[in-house]
mmCIF file of N, CA and C in Angstrom:
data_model
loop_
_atom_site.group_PDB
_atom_site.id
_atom_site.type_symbol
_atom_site.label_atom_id
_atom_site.label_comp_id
_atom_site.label_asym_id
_atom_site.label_seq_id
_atom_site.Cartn_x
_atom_site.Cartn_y
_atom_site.Cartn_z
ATOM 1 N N UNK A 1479 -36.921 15.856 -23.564
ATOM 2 C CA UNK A 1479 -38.314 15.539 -23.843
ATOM 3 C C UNK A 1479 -38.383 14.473 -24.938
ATOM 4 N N UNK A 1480 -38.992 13.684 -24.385
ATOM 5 C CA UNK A 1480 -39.361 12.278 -25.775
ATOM 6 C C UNK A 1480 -40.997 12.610 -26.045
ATOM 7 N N UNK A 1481 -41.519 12.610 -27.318
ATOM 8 C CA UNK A 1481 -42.933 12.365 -27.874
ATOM 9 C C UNK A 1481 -43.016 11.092 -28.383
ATOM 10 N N UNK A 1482 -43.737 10.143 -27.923
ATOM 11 C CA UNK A 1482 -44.134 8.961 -28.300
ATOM 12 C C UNK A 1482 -45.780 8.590 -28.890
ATOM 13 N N UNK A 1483 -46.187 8.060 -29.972
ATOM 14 C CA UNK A 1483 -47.289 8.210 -31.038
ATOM 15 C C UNK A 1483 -47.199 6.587 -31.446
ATOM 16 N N UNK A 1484 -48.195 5.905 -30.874
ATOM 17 C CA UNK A 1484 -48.773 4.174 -31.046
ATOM 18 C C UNK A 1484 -49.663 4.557 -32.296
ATOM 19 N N UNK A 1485 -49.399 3.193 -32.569
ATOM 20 C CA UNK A 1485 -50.360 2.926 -33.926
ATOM 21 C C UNK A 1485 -50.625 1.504 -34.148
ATOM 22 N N UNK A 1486 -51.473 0.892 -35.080
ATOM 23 C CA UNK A 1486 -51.260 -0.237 -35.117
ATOM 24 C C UNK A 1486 -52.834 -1.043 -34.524
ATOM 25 N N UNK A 1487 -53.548 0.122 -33.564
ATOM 26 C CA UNK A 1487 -54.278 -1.043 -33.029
ATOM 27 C C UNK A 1487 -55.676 -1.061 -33.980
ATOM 28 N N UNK A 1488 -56.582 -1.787 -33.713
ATOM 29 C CA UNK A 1488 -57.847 -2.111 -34.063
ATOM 30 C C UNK A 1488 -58.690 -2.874 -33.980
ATOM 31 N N UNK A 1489 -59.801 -3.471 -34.667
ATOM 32 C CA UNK A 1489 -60.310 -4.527 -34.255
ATOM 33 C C UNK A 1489 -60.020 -6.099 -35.219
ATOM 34 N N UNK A 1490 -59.994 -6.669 -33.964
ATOM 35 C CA UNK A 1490 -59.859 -7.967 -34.752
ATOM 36 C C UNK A 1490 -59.994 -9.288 -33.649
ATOM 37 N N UNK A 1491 -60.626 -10.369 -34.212
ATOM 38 C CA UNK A 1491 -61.200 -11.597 -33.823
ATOM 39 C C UNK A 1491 -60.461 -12.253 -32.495
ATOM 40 N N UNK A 1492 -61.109 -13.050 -31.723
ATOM 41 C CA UNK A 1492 -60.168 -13.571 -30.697
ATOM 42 C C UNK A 1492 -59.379 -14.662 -31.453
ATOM 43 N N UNK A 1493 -57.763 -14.871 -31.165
ATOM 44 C CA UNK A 1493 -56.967 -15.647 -32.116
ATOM 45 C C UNK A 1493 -56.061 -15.164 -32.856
ATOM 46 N N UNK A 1494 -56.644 -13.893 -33.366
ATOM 47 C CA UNK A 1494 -55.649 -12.861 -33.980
ATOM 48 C C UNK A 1494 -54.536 -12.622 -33.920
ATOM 49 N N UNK A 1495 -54.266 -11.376 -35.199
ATOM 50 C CA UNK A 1495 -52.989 -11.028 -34.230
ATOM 51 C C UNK A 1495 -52.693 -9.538 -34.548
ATOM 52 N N UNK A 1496 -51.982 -8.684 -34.008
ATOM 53 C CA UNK A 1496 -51.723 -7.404 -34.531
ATOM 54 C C UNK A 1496 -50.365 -6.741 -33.568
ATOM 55 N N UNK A 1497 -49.797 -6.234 -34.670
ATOM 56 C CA UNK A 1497 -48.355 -5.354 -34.668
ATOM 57 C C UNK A 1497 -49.110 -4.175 -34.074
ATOM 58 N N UNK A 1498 -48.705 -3.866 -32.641
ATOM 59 C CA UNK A 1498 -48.583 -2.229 -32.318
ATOM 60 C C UNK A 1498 -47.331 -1.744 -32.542
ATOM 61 N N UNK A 1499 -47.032 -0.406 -32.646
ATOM 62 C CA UNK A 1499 -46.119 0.074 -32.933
ATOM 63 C C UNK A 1499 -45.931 1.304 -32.684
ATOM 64 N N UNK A 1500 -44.855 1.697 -31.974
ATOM 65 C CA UNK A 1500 -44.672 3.277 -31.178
ATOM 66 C C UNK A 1500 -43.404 3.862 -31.888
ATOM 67 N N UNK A 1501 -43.571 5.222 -32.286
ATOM 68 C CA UNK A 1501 -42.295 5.539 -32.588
ATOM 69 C C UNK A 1501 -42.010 7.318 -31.667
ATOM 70 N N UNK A 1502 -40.864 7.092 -31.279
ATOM 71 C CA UNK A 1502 -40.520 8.436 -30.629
ATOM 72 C C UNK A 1502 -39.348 8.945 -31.229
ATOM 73 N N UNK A 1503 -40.141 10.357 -30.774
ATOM 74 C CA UNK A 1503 -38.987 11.541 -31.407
ATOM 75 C C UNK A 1503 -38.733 12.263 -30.085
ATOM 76 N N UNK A 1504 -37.412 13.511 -30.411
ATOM 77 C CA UNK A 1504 -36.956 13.965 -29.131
ATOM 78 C C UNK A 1504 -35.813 13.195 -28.783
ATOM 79 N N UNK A 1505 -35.685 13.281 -27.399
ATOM 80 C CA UNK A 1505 -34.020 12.507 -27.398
ATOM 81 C C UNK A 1505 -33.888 11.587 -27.905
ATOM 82 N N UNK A 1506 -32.253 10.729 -27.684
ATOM 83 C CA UNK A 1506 -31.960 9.804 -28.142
ATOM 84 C C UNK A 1506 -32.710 8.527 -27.825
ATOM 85 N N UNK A 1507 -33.252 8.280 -28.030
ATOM 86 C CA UNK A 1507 -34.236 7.097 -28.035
ATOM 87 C C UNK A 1507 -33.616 5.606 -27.404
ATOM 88 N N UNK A 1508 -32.368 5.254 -27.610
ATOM 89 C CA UNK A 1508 -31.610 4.425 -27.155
ATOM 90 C C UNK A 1508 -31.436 4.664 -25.529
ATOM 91 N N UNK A 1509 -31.233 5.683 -25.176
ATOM 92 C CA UNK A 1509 -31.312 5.676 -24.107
ATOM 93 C C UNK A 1509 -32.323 5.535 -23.262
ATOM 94 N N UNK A 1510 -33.173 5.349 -23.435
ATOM 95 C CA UNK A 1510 -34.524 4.866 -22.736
ATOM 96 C C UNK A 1510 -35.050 3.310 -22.605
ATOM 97 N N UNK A 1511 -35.053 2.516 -21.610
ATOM 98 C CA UNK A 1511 -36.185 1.662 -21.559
ATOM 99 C C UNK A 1511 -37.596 2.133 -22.025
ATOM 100 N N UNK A 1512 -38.314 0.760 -22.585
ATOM 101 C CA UNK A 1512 -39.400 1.218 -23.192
ATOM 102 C C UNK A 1512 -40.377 -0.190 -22.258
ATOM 103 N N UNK A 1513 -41.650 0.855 -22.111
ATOM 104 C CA UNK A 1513 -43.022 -0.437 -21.753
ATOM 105 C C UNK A 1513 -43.856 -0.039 -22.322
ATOM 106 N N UNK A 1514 -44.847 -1.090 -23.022
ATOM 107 C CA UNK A 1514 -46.447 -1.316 -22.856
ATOM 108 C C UNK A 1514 -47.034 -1.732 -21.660
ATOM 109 N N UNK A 1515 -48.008 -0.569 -22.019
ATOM 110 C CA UNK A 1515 -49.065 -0.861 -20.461
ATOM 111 C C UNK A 1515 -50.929 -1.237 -21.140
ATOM 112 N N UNK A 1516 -51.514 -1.041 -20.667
ATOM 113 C CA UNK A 1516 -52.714 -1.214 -21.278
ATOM 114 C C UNK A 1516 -53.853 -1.209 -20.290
ATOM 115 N N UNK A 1517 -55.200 -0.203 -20.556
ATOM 116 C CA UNK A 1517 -56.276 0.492 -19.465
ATOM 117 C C UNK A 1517 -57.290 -0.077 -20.180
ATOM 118 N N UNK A 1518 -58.377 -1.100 -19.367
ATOM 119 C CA UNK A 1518 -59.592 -1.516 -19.793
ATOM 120 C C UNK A 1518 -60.464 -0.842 -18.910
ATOM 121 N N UNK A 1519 -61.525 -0.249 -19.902
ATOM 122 C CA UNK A 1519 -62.923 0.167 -19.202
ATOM 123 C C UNK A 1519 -62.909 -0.005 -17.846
ATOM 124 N N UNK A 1520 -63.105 1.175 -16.977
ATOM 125 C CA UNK A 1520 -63.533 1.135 -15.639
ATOM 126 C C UNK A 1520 -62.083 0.422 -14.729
ATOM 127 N N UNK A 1521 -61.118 0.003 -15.297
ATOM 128 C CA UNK A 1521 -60.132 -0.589 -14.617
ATOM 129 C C UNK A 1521 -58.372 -0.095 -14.402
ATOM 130 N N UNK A 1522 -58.064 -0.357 -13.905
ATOM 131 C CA UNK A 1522 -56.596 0.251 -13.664
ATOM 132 C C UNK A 1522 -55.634 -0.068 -14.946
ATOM 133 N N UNK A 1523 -54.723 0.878 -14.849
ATOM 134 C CA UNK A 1523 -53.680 0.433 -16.540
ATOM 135 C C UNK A 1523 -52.738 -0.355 -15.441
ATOM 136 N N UNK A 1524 -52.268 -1.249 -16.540
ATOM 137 C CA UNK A 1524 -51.626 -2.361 -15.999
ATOM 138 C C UNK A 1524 -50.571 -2.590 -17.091
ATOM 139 N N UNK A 1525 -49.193 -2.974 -16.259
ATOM 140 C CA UNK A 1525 -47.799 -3.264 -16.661
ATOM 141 C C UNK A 1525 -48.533 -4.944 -18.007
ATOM 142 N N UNK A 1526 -47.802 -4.510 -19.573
ATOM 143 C CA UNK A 1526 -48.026 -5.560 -20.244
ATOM 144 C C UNK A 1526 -46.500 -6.602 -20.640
ATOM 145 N N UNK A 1527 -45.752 -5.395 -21.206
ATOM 146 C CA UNK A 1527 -44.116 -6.112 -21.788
ATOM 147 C C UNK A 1527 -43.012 -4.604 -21.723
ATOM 148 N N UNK A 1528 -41.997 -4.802 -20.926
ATOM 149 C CA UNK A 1528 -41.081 -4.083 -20.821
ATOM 150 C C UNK A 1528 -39.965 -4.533 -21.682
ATOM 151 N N UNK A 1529 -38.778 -3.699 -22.110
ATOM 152 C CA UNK A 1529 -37.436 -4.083 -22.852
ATOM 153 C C UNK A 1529 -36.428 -2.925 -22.696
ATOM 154 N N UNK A 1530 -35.391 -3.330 -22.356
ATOM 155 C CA UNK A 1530 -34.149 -2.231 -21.969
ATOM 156 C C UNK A 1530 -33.835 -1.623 -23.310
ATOM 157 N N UNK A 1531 -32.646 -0.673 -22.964
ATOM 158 C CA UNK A 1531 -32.478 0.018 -24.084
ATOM 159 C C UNK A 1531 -31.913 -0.590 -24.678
ATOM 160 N N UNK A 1532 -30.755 -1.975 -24.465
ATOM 161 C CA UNK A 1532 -30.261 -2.720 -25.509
ATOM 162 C C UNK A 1532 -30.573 -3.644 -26.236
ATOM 163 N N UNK A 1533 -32.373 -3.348 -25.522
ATOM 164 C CA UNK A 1533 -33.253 -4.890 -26.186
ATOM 165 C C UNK A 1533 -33.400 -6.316 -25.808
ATOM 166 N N UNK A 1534 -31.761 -6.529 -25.198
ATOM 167 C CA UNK A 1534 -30.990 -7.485 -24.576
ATOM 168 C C UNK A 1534 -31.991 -8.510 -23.627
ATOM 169 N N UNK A 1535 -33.170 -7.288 -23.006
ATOM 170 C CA UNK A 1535 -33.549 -8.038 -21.962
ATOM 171 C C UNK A 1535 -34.990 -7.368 -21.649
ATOM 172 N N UNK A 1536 -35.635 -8.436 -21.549
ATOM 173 C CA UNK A 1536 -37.392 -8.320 -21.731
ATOM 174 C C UNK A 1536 -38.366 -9.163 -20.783
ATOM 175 N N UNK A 1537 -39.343 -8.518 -20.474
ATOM 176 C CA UNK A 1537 -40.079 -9.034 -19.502
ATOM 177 C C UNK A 1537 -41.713 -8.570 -19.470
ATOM 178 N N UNK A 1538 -42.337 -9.831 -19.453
ATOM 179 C CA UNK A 1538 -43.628 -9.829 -19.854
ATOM 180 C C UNK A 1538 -44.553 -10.189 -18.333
ATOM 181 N N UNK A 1539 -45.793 -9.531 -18.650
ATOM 182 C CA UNK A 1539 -46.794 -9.941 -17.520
ATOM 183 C C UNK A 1539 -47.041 -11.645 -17.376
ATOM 184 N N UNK A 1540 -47.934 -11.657 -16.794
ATOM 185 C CA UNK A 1540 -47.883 -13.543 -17.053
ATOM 186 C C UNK A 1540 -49.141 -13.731 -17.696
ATOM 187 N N UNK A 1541 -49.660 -12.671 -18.071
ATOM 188 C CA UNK A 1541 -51.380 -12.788 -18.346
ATOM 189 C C UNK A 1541 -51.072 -12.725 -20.123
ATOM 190 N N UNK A 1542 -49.841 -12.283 -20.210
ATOM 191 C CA UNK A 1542 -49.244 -12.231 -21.895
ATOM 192 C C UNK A 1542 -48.022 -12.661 -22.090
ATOM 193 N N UNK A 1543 -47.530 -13.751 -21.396
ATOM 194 C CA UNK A 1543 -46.416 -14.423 -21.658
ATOM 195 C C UNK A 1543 -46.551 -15.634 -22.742
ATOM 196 N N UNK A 1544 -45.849 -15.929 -23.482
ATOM 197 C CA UNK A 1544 -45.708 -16.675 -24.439
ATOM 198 C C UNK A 1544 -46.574 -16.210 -25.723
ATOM 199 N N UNK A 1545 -47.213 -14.965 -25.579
ATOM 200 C CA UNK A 1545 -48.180 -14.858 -26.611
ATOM 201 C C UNK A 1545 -48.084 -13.483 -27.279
ATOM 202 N N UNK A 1546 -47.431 -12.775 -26.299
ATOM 203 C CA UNK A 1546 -46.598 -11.262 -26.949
ATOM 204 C C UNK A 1546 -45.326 -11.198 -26.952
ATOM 205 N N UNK A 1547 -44.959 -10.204 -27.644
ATOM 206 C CA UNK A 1547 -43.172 -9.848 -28.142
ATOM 207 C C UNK A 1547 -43.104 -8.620 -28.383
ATOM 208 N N UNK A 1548 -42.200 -8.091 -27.191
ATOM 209 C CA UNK A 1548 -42.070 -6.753 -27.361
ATOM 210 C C UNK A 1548 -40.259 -7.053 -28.289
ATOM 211 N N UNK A 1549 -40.544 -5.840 -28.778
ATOM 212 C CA UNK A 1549 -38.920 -5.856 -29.416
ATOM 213 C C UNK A 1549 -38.900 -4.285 -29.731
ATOM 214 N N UNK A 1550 -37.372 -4.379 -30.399
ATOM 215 C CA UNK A 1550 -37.294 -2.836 -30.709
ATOM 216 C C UNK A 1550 -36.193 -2.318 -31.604
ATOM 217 N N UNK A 1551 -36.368 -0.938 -32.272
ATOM 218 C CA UNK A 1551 -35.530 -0.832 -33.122
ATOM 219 C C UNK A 1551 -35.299 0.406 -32.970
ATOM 220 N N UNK A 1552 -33.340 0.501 -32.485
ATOM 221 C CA UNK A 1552 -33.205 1.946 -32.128
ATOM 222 C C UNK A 1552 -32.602 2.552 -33.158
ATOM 223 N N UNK A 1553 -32.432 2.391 -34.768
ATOM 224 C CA UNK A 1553 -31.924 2.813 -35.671
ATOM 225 C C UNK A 1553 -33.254 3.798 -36.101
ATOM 226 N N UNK A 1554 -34.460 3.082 -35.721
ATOM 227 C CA UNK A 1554 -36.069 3.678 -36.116
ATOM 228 C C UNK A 1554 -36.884 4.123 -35.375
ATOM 229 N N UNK A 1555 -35.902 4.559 -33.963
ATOM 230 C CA UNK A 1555 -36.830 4.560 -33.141
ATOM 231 C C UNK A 1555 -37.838 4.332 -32.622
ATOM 232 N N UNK A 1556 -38.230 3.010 -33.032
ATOM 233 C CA UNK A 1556 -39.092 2.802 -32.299
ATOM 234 C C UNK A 1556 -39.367 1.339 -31.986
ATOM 235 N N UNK A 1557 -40.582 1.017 -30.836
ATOM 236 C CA UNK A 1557 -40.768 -0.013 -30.244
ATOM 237 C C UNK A 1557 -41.934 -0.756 -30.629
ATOM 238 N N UNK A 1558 -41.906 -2.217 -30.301
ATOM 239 C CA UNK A 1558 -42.937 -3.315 -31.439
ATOM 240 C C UNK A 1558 -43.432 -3.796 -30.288
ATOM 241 N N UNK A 1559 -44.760 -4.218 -30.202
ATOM 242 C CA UNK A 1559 -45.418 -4.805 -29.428
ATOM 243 C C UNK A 1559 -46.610 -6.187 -30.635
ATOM 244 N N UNK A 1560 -45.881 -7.250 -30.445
ATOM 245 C CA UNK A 1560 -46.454 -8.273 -31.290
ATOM 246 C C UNK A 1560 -47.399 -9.262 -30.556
ATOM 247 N N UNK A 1561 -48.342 -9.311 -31.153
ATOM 248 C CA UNK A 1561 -49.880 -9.351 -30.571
ATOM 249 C C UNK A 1561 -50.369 -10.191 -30.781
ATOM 250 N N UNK A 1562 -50.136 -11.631 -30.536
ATOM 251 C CA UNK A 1562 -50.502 -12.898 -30.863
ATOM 252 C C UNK A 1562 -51.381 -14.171 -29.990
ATOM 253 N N UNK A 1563 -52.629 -15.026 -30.911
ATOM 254 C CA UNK A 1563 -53.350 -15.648 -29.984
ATOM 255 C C UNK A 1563 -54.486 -14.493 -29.577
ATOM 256 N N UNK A 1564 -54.904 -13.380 -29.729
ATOM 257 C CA UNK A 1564 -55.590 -12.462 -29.027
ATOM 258 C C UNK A 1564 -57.145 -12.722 -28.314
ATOM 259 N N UNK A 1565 -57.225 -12.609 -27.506
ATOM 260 C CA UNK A 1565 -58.582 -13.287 -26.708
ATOM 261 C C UNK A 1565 -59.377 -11.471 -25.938
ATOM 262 N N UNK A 1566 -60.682 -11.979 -25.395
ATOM 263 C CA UNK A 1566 -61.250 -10.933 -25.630
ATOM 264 C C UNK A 1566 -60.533 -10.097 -24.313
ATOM 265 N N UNK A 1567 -60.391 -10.705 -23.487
ATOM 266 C CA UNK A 1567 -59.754 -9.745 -22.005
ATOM 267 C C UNK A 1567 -58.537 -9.122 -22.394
ATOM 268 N N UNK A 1568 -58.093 -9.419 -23.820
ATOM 269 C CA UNK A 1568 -56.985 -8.371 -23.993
ATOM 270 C C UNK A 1568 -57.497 -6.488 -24.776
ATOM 271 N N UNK A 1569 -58.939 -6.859 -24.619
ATOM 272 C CA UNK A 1569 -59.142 -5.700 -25.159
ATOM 273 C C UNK A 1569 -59.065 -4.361 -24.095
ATOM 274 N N UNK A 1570 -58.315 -3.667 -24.745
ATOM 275 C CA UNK A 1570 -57.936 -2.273 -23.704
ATOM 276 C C UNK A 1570 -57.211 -1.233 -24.584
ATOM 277 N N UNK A 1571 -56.998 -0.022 -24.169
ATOM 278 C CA UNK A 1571 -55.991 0.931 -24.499
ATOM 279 C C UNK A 1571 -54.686 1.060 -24.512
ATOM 280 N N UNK A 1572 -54.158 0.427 -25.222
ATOM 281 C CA UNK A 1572 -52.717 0.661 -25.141
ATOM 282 C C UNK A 1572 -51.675 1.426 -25.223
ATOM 283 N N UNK A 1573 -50.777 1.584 -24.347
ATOM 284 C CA UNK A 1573 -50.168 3.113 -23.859
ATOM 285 C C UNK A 1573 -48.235 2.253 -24.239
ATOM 286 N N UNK A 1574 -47.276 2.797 -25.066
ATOM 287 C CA UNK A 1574 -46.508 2.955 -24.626
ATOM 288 C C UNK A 1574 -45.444 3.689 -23.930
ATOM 289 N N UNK A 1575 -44.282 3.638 -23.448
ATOM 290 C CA UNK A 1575 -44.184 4.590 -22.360
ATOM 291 C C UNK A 1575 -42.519 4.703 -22.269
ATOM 292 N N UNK A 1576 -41.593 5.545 -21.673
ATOM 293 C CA UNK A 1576 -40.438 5.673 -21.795
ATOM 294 C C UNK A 1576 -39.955 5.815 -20.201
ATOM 295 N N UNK A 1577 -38.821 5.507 -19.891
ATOM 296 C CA UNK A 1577 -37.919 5.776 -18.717
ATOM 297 C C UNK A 1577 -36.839 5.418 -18.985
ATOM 298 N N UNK A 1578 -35.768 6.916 -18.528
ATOM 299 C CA UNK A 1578 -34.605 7.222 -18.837
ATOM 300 C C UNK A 1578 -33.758 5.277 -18.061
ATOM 301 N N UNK A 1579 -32.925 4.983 -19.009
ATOM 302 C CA UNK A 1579 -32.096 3.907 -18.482
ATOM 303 C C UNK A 1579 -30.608 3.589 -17.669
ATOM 304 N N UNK A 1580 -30.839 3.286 -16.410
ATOM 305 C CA UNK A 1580 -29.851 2.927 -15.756
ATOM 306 C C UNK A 1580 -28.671 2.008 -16.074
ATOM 307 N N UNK A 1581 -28.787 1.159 -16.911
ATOM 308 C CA UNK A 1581 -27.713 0.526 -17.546
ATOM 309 C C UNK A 1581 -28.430 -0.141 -18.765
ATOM 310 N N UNK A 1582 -27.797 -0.883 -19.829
ATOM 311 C CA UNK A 1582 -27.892 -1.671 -20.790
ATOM 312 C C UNK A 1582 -28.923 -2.739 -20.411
ATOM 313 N N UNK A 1583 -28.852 -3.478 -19.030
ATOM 314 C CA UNK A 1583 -30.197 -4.494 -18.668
ATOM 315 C C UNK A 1583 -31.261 -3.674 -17.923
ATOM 316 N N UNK A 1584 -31.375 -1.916 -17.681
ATOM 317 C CA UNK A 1584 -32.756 -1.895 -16.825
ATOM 318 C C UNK A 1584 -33.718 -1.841 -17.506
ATOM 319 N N UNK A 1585 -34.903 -1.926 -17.048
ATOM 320 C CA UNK A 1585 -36.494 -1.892 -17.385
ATOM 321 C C UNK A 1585 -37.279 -2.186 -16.302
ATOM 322 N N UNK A 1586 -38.618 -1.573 -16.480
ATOM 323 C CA UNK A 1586 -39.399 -1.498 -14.928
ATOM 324 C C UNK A 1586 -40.804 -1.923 -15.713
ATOM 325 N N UNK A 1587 -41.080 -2.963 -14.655
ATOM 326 C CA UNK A 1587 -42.649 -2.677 -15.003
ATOM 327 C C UNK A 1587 -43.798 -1.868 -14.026
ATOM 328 N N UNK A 1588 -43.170 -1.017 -13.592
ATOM 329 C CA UNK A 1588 -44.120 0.422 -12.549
ATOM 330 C C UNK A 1588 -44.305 1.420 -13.732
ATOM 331 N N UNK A 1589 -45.394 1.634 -13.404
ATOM 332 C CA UNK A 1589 -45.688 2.798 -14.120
ATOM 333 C C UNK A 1589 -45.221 4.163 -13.618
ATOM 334 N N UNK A 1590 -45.398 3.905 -12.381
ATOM 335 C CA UNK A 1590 -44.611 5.439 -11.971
ATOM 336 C C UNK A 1590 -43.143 5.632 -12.537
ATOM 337 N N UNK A 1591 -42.803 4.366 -12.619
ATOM 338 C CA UNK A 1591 -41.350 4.901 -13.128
ATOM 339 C C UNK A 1591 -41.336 5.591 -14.332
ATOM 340 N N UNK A 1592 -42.050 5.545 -15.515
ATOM 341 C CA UNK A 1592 -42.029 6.322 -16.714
ATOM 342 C C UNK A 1592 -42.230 7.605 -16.617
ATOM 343 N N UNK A 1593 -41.518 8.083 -17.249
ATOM 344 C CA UNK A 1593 -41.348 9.605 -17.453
ATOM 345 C C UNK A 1593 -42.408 10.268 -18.689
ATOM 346 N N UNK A 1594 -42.280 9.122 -19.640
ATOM 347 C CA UNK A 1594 -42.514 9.862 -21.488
ATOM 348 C C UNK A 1594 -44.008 8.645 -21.708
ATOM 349 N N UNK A 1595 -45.492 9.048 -21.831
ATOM 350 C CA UNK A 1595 -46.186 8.581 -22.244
ATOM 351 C C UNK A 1595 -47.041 8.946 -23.776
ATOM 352 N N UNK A 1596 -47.184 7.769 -24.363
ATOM 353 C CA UNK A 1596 -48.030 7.935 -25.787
ATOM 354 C C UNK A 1596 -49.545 7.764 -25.551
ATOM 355 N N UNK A 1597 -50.148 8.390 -26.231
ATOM 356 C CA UNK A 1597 -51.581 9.031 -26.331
ATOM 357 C C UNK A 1597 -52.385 7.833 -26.556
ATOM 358 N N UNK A 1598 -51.888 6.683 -26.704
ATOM 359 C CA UNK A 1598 -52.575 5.272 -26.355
ATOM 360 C C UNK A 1598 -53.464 4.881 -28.499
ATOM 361 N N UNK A 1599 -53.277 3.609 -27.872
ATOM 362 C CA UNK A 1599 -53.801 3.181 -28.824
ATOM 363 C C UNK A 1599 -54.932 2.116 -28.647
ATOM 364 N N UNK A 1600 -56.182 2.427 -29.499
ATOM 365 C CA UNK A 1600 -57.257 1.230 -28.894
ATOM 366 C C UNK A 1600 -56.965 -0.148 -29.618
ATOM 367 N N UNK A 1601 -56.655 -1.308 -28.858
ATOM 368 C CA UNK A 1601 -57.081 -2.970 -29.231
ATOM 369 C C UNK A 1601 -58.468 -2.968 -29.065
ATOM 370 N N UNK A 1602 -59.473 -3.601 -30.087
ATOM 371 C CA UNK A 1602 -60.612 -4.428 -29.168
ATOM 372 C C UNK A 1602 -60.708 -5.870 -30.117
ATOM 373 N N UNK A 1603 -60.476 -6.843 -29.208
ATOM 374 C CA UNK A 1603 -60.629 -8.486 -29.663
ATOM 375 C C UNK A 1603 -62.270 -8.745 -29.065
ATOM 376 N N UNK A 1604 -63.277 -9.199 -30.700
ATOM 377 C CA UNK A 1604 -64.246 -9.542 -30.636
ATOM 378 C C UNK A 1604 -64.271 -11.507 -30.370
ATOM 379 N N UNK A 1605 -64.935 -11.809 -29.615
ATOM 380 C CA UNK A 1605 -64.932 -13.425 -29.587
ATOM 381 C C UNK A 1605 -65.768 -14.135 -30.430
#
């Protein structure tokens, strides 16, 4: 069992920027791929930035490419979601999420694949 607990979000201007931040307890934490996902009002949660368990290897939506950075720290368990440029369609709930890892490069951006979800954290970017 992994418990995972986001923090980090709030409000702030379109342009912005803000550090989310998940930390899990429970198993070894290294062994897990980690994703952000994120649920806007009335709409489906949607794949944001995935990263394997060695960090090694990362992959972003295209709707947040060049403008987020997931990273991670398995000494602290936990995972960074860096929040930069922020415009208002990024406002949503942000969920990070765990699935056990198949090698050093896996990561998924399906949600079904996660096993371990956090209780979400709210972004809202005012314009």
């Amino acid at each position: 069992q992994v418990q995972l607990v986001e923090s980090g979000g709030g409000l702030v201007q379109a342009g912005g920027s803000l550090r989310l931040s998940c930390a899990a307890s429970g198993r070894t934490f290294s062994r897990y791929a980690m994703g952000w996902f994120r649920q806007a009002p009335g709409k489906e949660r949607d794949f944001v930035a995935a990263i394997s368990w060695s960090g090694g290897n990362t992959y972003y939506a295209d709707s947040v490419k060049g403008r987020f950075i997931i990273s991670r720290d398995n000494a602290k368990n936990t995972v960074y979601l860096q929040m930069n440029s922020l415009k208002p369609g990024d406002t949503a709930v942000y969920y990070c999420a765990a699935t056990t890892s198949r090698s050093s490069w896996y990561l998924s951006t399906g949600d079904k694949e996660y096993e371990y979800w956090g209780q979400g954290t709210q972004v809202t970017v005012s314009s």
